[in-house]
PDB file of C-alpha atoms in Angstrom:
ATOM      1  CA  UNK A1380     -12.364   0.006  13.047  1.00 75.00           C
ATOM      2  CA  UNK A1381      -9.885  -2.522  11.834  1.00 79.00           C
ATOM      3  CA  UNK A1382      -6.203  -2.372  12.728  1.00 88.00           C
ATOM      4  CA  UNK A1383      -3.057  -4.267  11.859  1.00 93.00           C
ATOM      5  CA  UNK A1384       0.017  -4.917  13.980  1.00 94.00           C
ATOM      6  CA  UNK A1385       3.381  -5.996  12.689  1.00 96.00           C
ATOM      7  CA  UNK A1386       5.410  -6.576  15.836  1.00 95.00           C
ATOM      8  CA  UNK A1387       8.798  -6.762  14.141  1.00 95.00           C
ATOM      9  CA  UNK A1388      10.159  -3.503  12.759  1.00 94.00           C
ATOM     10  CA  UNK A1389      13.390  -5.066  11.510  1.00 96.00           C
ATOM     11  CA  UNK A1390      14.332  -8.651  10.771  1.00 97.00           C
ATOM     12  CA  UNK A1391      17.684  -9.952   9.554  1.00 97.00           C
ATOM     13  CA  UNK A1392      18.074 -13.441   8.145  1.00 97.00           C
ATOM     14  CA  UNK A1393      20.821 -15.252   6.327  1.00 97.00           C
ATOM     15  CA  UNK A1394      20.324 -16.139   2.698  1.00 97.00           C
ATOM     16  CA  UNK A1395      18.852 -19.611   2.451  1.00 97.00           C
ATOM     17  CA  UNK A1396      17.314 -19.471   5.902  1.00 98.00           C
ATOM     18  CA  UNK A1397      13.598 -19.638   6.505  1.00 98.00           C
ATOM     19  CA  UNK A1398      11.541 -16.545   7.171  1.00 98.00           C
ATOM     20  CA  UNK A1399       8.398 -15.726   9.081  1.00 98.00           C
ATOM     21  CA  UNK A1400       6.962 -12.227   9.300  1.00 98.00           C
ATOM     22  CA  UNK A1401       4.232 -11.710  11.839  1.00 98.00           C
ATOM     23  CA  UNK A1402       0.943  -9.938  11.333  1.00 97.00           C
ATOM     24  CA  UNK A1403      -1.955  -9.616  13.734  1.00 96.00           C
ATOM     25  CA  UNK A1404      -5.217  -7.919  12.934  1.00 94.00           C
ATOM     26  CA  UNK A1405      -8.135  -6.599  14.873  1.00 90.00           C
ATOM     27  CA  UNK A1406     -11.564  -6.866  13.293  1.00 81.00           C
ATOM     28  CA  UNK A1407     -14.850  -8.348  14.388  1.00 71.00           C
ATOM     29  CA  UNK A1408     -15.742 -10.260  11.260  1.00 77.00           C
ATOM     30  CA  UNK A1409     -13.663 -12.174   8.756  1.00 77.00           C
ATOM     31  CA  UNK A1410     -11.241  -9.739   7.219  1.00 87.00           C
ATOM     32  CA  UNK A1411      -9.726  -9.549   3.780  1.00 90.00           C
ATOM     33  CA  UNK A1412      -5.966  -9.834   4.335  1.00 93.00           C
ATOM     34  CA  UNK A1413      -3.023  -8.909   2.149  1.00 94.00           C
ATOM     35  CA  UNK A1414       0.741  -8.962   2.140  1.00 97.00           C
ATOM     36  CA  UNK A1415       2.618  -6.430   0.018  1.00 96.00           C
ATOM     37  CA  UNK A1416       6.311  -5.885  -0.620  1.00 96.00           C
ATOM     38  CA  UNK A1417       7.937  -2.532  -1.299  1.00 93.00           C
ATOM     39  CA  UNK A1418      11.416  -1.871  -2.599  1.00 90.00           C
ATOM     40  CA  UNK A1419      12.991   1.522  -1.830  1.00 85.00           C
ATOM     41  CA  UNK A1420      11.320   4.348  -3.727  1.00 83.00           C
ATOM     42  CA  UNK A1421       8.826   2.026  -5.341  1.00 85.00           C
ATOM     43  CA  UNK A1422       5.164   1.249  -5.117  1.00 87.00           C
ATOM     44  CA  UNK A1423       3.709  -1.864  -3.558  1.00 91.00           C
ATOM     45  CA  UNK A1424       3.599  -5.298  -5.107  1.00 92.00           C
ATOM     46  CA  UNK A1425       1.008  -7.802  -3.989  1.00 92.00           C
ATOM     47  CA  UNK A1426       2.502 -11.042  -2.668  1.00 95.00           C
ATOM     48  CA  UNK A1427      -0.728 -12.786  -1.733  1.00 95.00           C
ATOM     49  CA  UNK A1428      -4.188 -12.270  -0.335  1.00 93.00           C
ATOM     50  CA  UNK A1429      -6.801 -14.124   1.674  1.00 93.00           C
ATOM     51  CA  UNK A1430     -10.529 -13.661   1.353  1.00 89.00           C
ATOM     52  CA  UNK A1431     -11.992 -17.044   2.223  1.00 88.00           C
ATOM     53  CA  UNK A1432     -11.506 -20.759   1.769  1.00 90.00           C
ATOM     54  CA  UNK A1433      -8.218 -22.536   2.321  1.00 92.00           C
ATOM     55  CA  UNK A1434      -6.423 -20.795   5.152  1.00 94.00           C
ATOM     56  CA  UNK A1435      -2.995 -21.496   3.675  1.00 97.00           C
ATOM     57  CA  UNK A1436      -2.452 -19.130   0.800  1.00 96.00           C
ATOM     58  CA  UNK A1437       0.277 -19.397  -1.792  1.00 97.00           C
ATOM     59  CA  UNK A1438       1.703 -16.273  -3.335  1.00 96.00           C
ATOM     60  CA  UNK A1439       4.363 -15.121  -5.725  1.00 95.00           C
ATOM     61  CA  UNK A1440       8.113 -15.464  -5.240  1.00 95.00           C
ATOM     62  CA  UNK A1441       7.715 -18.575  -3.100  1.00 97.00           C
ATOM     63  CA  UNK A1442       5.845 -16.847  -0.274  1.00 98.00           C
ATOM     64  CA  UNK A1443       2.908 -18.286   1.615  1.00 98.00           C
ATOM     65  CA  UNK A1444       0.751 -17.120   4.494  1.00 98.00           C
ATOM     66  CA  UNK A1445      -1.595 -18.828   6.881  1.00 97.00           C
ATOM     67  CA  UNK A1446      -4.782 -17.297   8.228  1.00 95.00           C
ATOM     68  CA  UNK A1447      -5.411 -18.320  11.819  1.00 95.00           C
ATOM     69  CA  UNK A1448      -8.703 -16.972  13.062  1.00 92.00           C
ATOM     70  CA  UNK A1449      -8.142 -18.134  16.624  1.00 92.00           C
ATOM     71  CA  UNK A1450      -4.956 -16.095  16.814  1.00 94.00           C
ATOM     72  CA  UNK A1451      -6.100 -13.225  14.609  1.00 94.00           C
ATOM     73  CA  UNK A1452      -2.926 -13.723  12.636  1.00 96.00           C
ATOM     74  CA  UNK A1453      -1.818 -13.847   9.030  1.00 97.00           C
ATOM     75  CA  UNK A1454       1.893 -14.599   9.138  1.00 98.00           C
ATOM     76  CA  UNK A1455       4.003 -14.585   6.000  1.00 98.00           C
ATOM     77  CA  UNK A1456       6.520 -17.373   5.436  1.00 98.00           C
ATOM     78  CA  UNK A1457       9.186 -18.388   2.993  1.00 98.00           C
ATOM     79  CA  UNK A1458      11.233 -21.573   3.371  1.00 97.00           C
ATOM     80  CA  UNK A1459      14.439 -20.212   1.842  1.00 98.00           C
ATOM     81  CA  UNK A1460      15.157 -16.512   1.571  1.00 98.00           C
ATOM     82  CA  UNK A1461      17.033 -15.007  -1.369  1.00 97.00           C
ATOM     83  CA  UNK A1462      19.117 -11.841  -1.208  1.00 96.00           C
ATOM     84  CA  UNK A1463      16.633 -10.187  -3.565  1.00 95.00           C
ATOM     85  CA  UNK A1464      13.902 -10.567  -0.931  1.00 97.00           C
ATOM     86  CA  UNK A1465      15.407  -7.709   1.078  1.00 96.00           C
ATOM     87  CA  UNK A1466      12.670  -5.071   1.169  1.00 96.00           C
ATOM     88  CA  UNK A1467       9.873  -3.647   3.293  1.00 95.00           C
ATOM     89  CA  UNK A1468       6.880  -5.899   3.876  1.00 97.00           C
ATOM     90  CA  UNK A1469       3.429  -4.639   4.731  1.00 96.00           C
ATOM     91  CA  UNK A1470       0.437  -6.533   5.996  1.00 96.00           C
ATOM     92  CA  UNK A1471      -2.930  -4.947   5.262  1.00 94.00           C
ATOM     93  CA  UNK A1472      -6.571  -5.566   6.037  1.00 92.00           C
ATOM     94  CA  UNK A1473      -9.891  -4.433   4.684  1.00 88.00           C
ATOM     95  CA  UNK A1474     -13.417  -5.190   5.679  1.00 81.00           C
ATOM     96  CA  UNK A1475     -14.589  -5.984   2.191  1.00 69.00           C
ATOM     97  CA  UNK A1476     -13.565  -5.955  -1.420  1.00 59.00           C
ATOM     98  CA  UNK A1477     -13.161  -2.407  -2.603  1.00 62.00           C
ATOM     99  CA  UNK A1478     -13.082  -0.826   0.820  1.00 79.00           C
ATOM    100  CA  UNK A1479     -10.070   1.069   2.050  1.00 83.00           C
ATOM    101  CA  UNK A1480      -7.000  -0.804   3.186  1.00 88.00           C
ATOM    102  CA  UNK A1481      -5.449  -0.391   6.600  1.00 90.00           C
ATOM    103  CA  UNK A1482      -1.742  -1.078   6.680  1.00 93.00           C
ATOM    104  CA  UNK A1483       0.549  -2.307   9.374  1.00 94.00           C
ATOM    105  CA  UNK A1484       3.694  -0.363  10.186  1.00 93.00           C
ATOM    106  CA  UNK A1485       5.817  -2.642   8.041  1.00 95.00           C
ATOM    107  CA  UNK A1486       8.761  -4.972   8.608  1.00 97.00           C
ATOM    108  CA  UNK A1487      12.132  -4.187   7.088  1.00 96.00           C
ATOM    109  CA  UNK A1488      13.815  -7.387   5.956  1.00 97.00           C
ATOM    110  CA  UNK A1489      17.576  -7.527   5.608  1.00 97.00           C
ATOM    111  CA  UNK A1490      19.233 -10.565   4.073  1.00 97.00           C
ATOM    112  CA  UNK A1491      22.802 -11.384   4.968  1.00 96.00           C
ATOM    113  CA  UNK A1492      24.880 -13.149   2.368  1.00 91.00           C
TER     114      UNK A1492
ATOM    115  CA  UNK B 724      -2.779  -8.103 -15.002  1.00 70.00           C
ATOM    116  CA  UNK B 725      -4.070  -4.794 -13.765  1.00 81.00           C
ATOM    117  CA  UNK B 726      -1.599  -1.941 -14.095  1.00 88.00           C
ATOM    118  CA  UNK B 727      -1.722   1.470 -12.468  1.00 93.00           C
ATOM    119  CA  UNK B 728       0.550   4.130 -13.896  1.00 95.00           C
ATOM    120  CA  UNK B 729       1.538   7.064 -11.702  1.00 96.00           C
ATOM    121  CA  UNK B 730       3.307  10.195 -12.911  1.00 97.00           C
ATOM    122  CA  UNK B 731       5.573  11.863 -12.257  1.00 97.00           C
ATOM    123  CA  UNK B 732       7.808   9.483 -10.351  1.00 95.00           C
ATOM    124  CA  UNK B 733       9.535  12.398  -8.713  1.00 96.00           C
ATOM    125  CA  UNK B 734       9.086  16.151  -8.664  1.00 97.00           C
ATOM    126  CA  UNK B 735      10.800  19.107  -7.050  1.00 97.00           C
ATOM    127  CA  UNK B 736       8.854  22.314  -6.683  1.00 96.00           C
ATOM    128  CA  UNK B 737       9.247  25.673  -5.026  1.00 97.00           C
ATOM    129  CA  UNK B 738       7.379  26.508  -1.887  1.00 97.00           C
ATOM    130  CA  UNK B 739       4.029  28.114  -2.673  1.00 97.00           C
ATOM    131  CA  UNK B 740       3.530  26.431  -6.022  1.00 97.00           C
ATOM    132  CA  UNK B 741       1.110  23.619  -6.874  1.00 97.00           C
ATOM    133  CA  UNK B 742       1.927  20.155  -8.105  1.00 98.00           C
ATOM    134  CA  UNK B 743      -0.336  17.677  -9.865  1.00 98.00           C
ATOM    135  CA  UNK B 744       0.148  13.922  -9.643  1.00 98.00           C
ATOM    136  CA  UNK B 745      -1.666  11.624 -12.056  1.00 97.00           C
ATOM    137  CA  UNK B 746      -2.812   8.084 -11.480  1.00 96.00           C
ATOM    138  CA  UNK B 747      -4.087   6.076 -14.436  1.00 95.00           C
ATOM    139  CA  UNK B 748      -5.508   2.586 -14.671  1.00 92.00           C
ATOM    140  CA  UNK B 749      -4.088   1.317 -17.947  1.00 91.00           C
ATOM    141  CA  UNK B 750      -6.059  -1.796 -18.721  1.00 85.00           C
ATOM    142  CA  UNK B 751      -9.116  -1.583 -16.553  1.00 86.00           C
ATOM    143  CA  UNK B 752     -11.690   0.860 -15.316  1.00 87.00           C
ATOM    144  CA  UNK B 753     -11.302   2.050 -11.771  1.00 87.00           C
ATOM    145  CA  UNK B 754     -14.392   3.547 -10.206  1.00 85.00           C
ATOM    146  CA  UNK B 755     -12.534   3.952  -6.954  1.00 89.00           C
ATOM    147  CA  UNK B 756      -8.967   5.016  -6.390  1.00 93.00           C
ATOM    148  CA  UNK B 757      -7.107   5.636  -3.163  1.00 94.00           C
ATOM    149  CA  UNK B 758      -4.382   8.143  -2.357  1.00 96.00           C
ATOM    150  CA  UNK B 759      -1.776   7.402   0.287  1.00 96.00           C
ATOM    151  CA  UNK B 760       1.064   9.333   1.808  1.00 96.00           C
ATOM    152  CA  UNK B 761       4.188   7.660   3.133  1.00 92.00           C
ATOM    153  CA  UNK B 762       6.871   9.304   5.239  1.00 87.00           C
ATOM    154  CA  UNK B 763      10.385   7.831   5.238  1.00 83.00           C
ATOM    155  CA  UNK B 764      10.546   4.435   6.894  1.00 80.00           C
ATOM    156  CA  UNK B 765       6.887   4.610   7.829  1.00 85.00           C
ATOM    157  CA  UNK B 766       3.710   2.946   6.722  1.00 89.00           C
ATOM    158  CA  UNK B 767       1.157   4.161   4.217  1.00 91.00           C
ATOM    159  CA  UNK B 768      -1.468   6.528   5.528  1.00 93.00           C
ATOM    160  CA  UNK B 769      -4.681   6.804   3.564  1.00 94.00           C
ATOM    161  CA  UNK B 770      -5.402  10.391   2.605  1.00 96.00           C
ATOM    162  CA  UNK B 771      -8.568  10.063   0.607  1.00 95.00           C
ATOM    163  CA  UNK B 772     -10.796   7.827  -1.427  1.00 93.00           C
ATOM    164  CA  UNK B 773     -11.471   9.054  -4.932  1.00 90.00           C
ATOM    165  CA  UNK B 774     -14.734   8.115  -6.596  1.00 87.00           C
ATOM    166  CA  UNK B 775     -15.358   8.645 -10.282  1.00 86.00           C
ATOM    167  CA  UNK B 776     -17.821  11.417 -10.903  1.00 84.00           C
ATOM    168  CA  UNK B 777     -18.224  12.446  -7.304  1.00 86.00           C
ATOM    169  CA  UNK B 778     -16.369  14.196  -4.528  1.00 90.00           C
ATOM    170  CA  UNK B 779     -13.509  12.485  -2.821  1.00 93.00           C
ATOM    171  CA  UNK B 780     -13.826  11.259   0.725  1.00 94.00           C
ATOM    172  CA  UNK B 781     -11.014  12.554   2.884  1.00 96.00           C
ATOM    173  CA  UNK B 782      -9.628  10.942   5.994  1.00 94.00           C
ATOM    174  CA  UNK B 783      -9.720  12.817   9.244  1.00 94.00           C
ATOM    175  CA  UNK B 784      -6.990  15.390   9.496  1.00 94.00           C
ATOM    176  CA  UNK B 785      -6.360  15.694   5.751  1.00 96.00           C
ATOM    177  CA  UNK B 786      -6.909  19.190   4.390  1.00 95.00           C
ATOM    178  CA  UNK B 787      -9.214  18.873   1.418  1.00 94.00           C
ATOM    179  CA  UNK B 788      -8.419  22.368   0.206  1.00 95.00           C
ATOM    180  CA  UNK B 789      -4.740  21.602   0.175  1.00 96.00           C
ATOM    181  CA  UNK B 790      -4.918  18.158  -1.406  1.00 97.00           C
ATOM    182  CA  UNK B 791      -7.349  18.456  -4.285  1.00 96.00           C
ATOM    183  CA  UNK B 792      -8.508  15.191  -5.789  1.00 95.00           C
ATOM    184  CA  UNK B 793     -10.270  14.868  -9.102  1.00 92.00           C
ATOM    185  CA  UNK B 794     -11.557  11.623 -10.565  1.00 90.00           C
ATOM    186  CA  UNK B 795     -13.121  12.781 -13.796  1.00 83.00           C
ATOM    187  CA  UNK B 796     -12.928   9.523 -15.706  1.00 89.00           C
ATOM    188  CA  UNK B 797     -12.889   5.817 -15.031  1.00 89.00           C
ATOM    189  CA  UNK B 798      -9.175   5.632 -15.746  1.00 92.00           C
ATOM    190  CA  UNK B 799      -7.744   8.805 -14.273  1.00 94.00           C
ATOM    191  CA  UNK B 800      -7.505  10.320 -10.828  1.00 95.00           C
ATOM    192  CA  UNK B 801      -5.358  13.305  -9.981  1.00 96.00           C
ATOM    193  CA  UNK B 802      -3.992  14.672  -6.735  1.00 97.00           C
ATOM    194  CA  UNK B 803      -3.003  18.328  -6.681  1.00 97.00           C
ATOM    195  CA  UNK B 804      -0.947  19.602  -3.795  1.00 98.00           C
ATOM    196  CA  UNK B 805      -1.769  23.291  -3.640  1.00 97.00           C
ATOM    197  CA  UNK B 806       0.502  25.966  -2.220  1.00 97.00           C
ATOM    198  CA  UNK B 807       3.047  23.340  -1.350  1.00 97.00           C
ATOM    199  CA  UNK B 808       5.307  23.750   1.654  1.00 96.00           C
ATOM    200  CA  UNK B 809       8.372  21.782   2.739  1.00 96.00           C
ATOM    201  CA  UNK B 810       6.287  19.775   5.197  1.00 95.00           C
ATOM    202  CA  UNK B 811       4.311  18.425   2.233  1.00 96.00           C
ATOM    203  CA  UNK B 812       7.440  16.694   0.995  1.00 96.00           C
ATOM    204  CA  UNK B 813       6.663  13.009   1.023  1.00 95.00           C
ATOM    205  CA  UNK B 814       6.091   9.905  -1.051  1.00 95.00           C
ATOM    206  CA  UNK B 815       2.580   9.769  -2.503  1.00 97.00           C
ATOM    207  CA  UNK B 816       1.108   6.519  -3.788  1.00 95.00           C
ATOM    208  CA  UNK B 817      -2.160   5.827  -5.515  1.00 95.00           C
ATOM    209  CA  UNK B 818      -4.015   2.565  -5.820  1.00 94.00           C
ATOM    210  CA  UNK B 819      -7.079   1.277  -7.566  1.00 91.00           C
ATOM    211  CA  UNK B 820      -9.433  -1.516  -6.832  1.00 83.00           C
ATOM    212  CA  UNK B 821      -8.634  -4.434  -9.096  1.00 69.00           C
ATOM    213  CA  UNK B 822     -11.395  -4.867 -11.655  1.00 61.00           C
ATOM    214  CA  UNK B 823     -11.023  -8.649 -11.655  1.00 60.00           C
ATOM    215  CA  UNK B 824     -13.717  -8.893  -9.057  1.00 57.00           C
ATOM    216  CA  UNK B 825     -11.394 -10.717  -6.710  1.00 61.00           C
ATOM    217  CA  UNK B 826     -11.179  -7.697  -4.443  1.00 63.00           C
ATOM    218  CA  UNK B 827      -7.502  -6.936  -4.901  1.00 76.00           C
ATOM    219  CA  UNK B 828      -5.817  -3.591  -5.148  1.00 88.00           C
ATOM    220  CA  UNK B 829      -3.150  -2.437  -7.587  1.00 89.00           C
ATOM    221  CA  UNK B 830      -0.670   0.267  -6.639  1.00 92.00           C
ATOM    222  CA  UNK B 831       1.123   2.880  -8.660  1.00 94.00           C
ATOM    223  CA  UNK B 832       4.876   3.219  -8.404  1.00 93.00           C
ATOM    224  CA  UNK B 833       4.645   6.340  -6.281  1.00 94.00           C
ATOM    225  CA  UNK B 834       5.681   9.984  -6.575  1.00 96.00           C
ATOM    226  CA  UNK B 835       8.474  11.492  -4.539  1.00 95.00           C
ATOM    227  CA  UNK B 836       7.590  15.138  -3.894  1.00 97.00           C
ATOM    228  CA  UNK B 837      10.241  17.499  -2.614  1.00 97.00           C
ATOM    229  CA  UNK B 838       9.267  21.072  -1.813  1.00 97.00           C
ATOM    230  CA  UNK B 839      12.162  23.500  -1.531  1.00 97.00           C
TER     231      UNK B 839
END
């Protein structure tokens, strides 16, 4: 079965600084990978996804992620963080379109002004 | 884009009563919907997969008689928490497979259930 690890439970960055959130997955074949963001008491918003093709994926709100098969990673990056980016970020994996998603434990991002 | 509407956004009920949560796909047909439960400051745990016109598939450890799922149409799935107890208090989120064919998933805004 697939699994997802987000090693960082909490991350604090200063506004304007760069950001990288780590995500490692475990799955035998090529996975379908997602990054979602959740504000308190809200549902999840899709930031970006990777299915195939170019391993550098661009998403909304200036986020990008890079799929590295050799490292089983799909890290999320943003060059300059805004205070409004403070939220919970979840990495997720599925084995195919339409199959159930497995989520990581999430990373809480705090942005210092 | 695809929108999933979830109602109510929050509900308080007395212990022993039942609560129904609705999840609707507004602008697309969802043959499959998923129900998740999220405890405070924790990740989402899949409870069940809801398939239109057939029985839901429950994850191991989820009581199917307690969490009744009905997916009677292509745009509506419901989760009923029966005989609710305080330990059922949680944040419940539904999602549907995006009909765009790109394999994405759209999430509802969640329901905060508090059982008193």
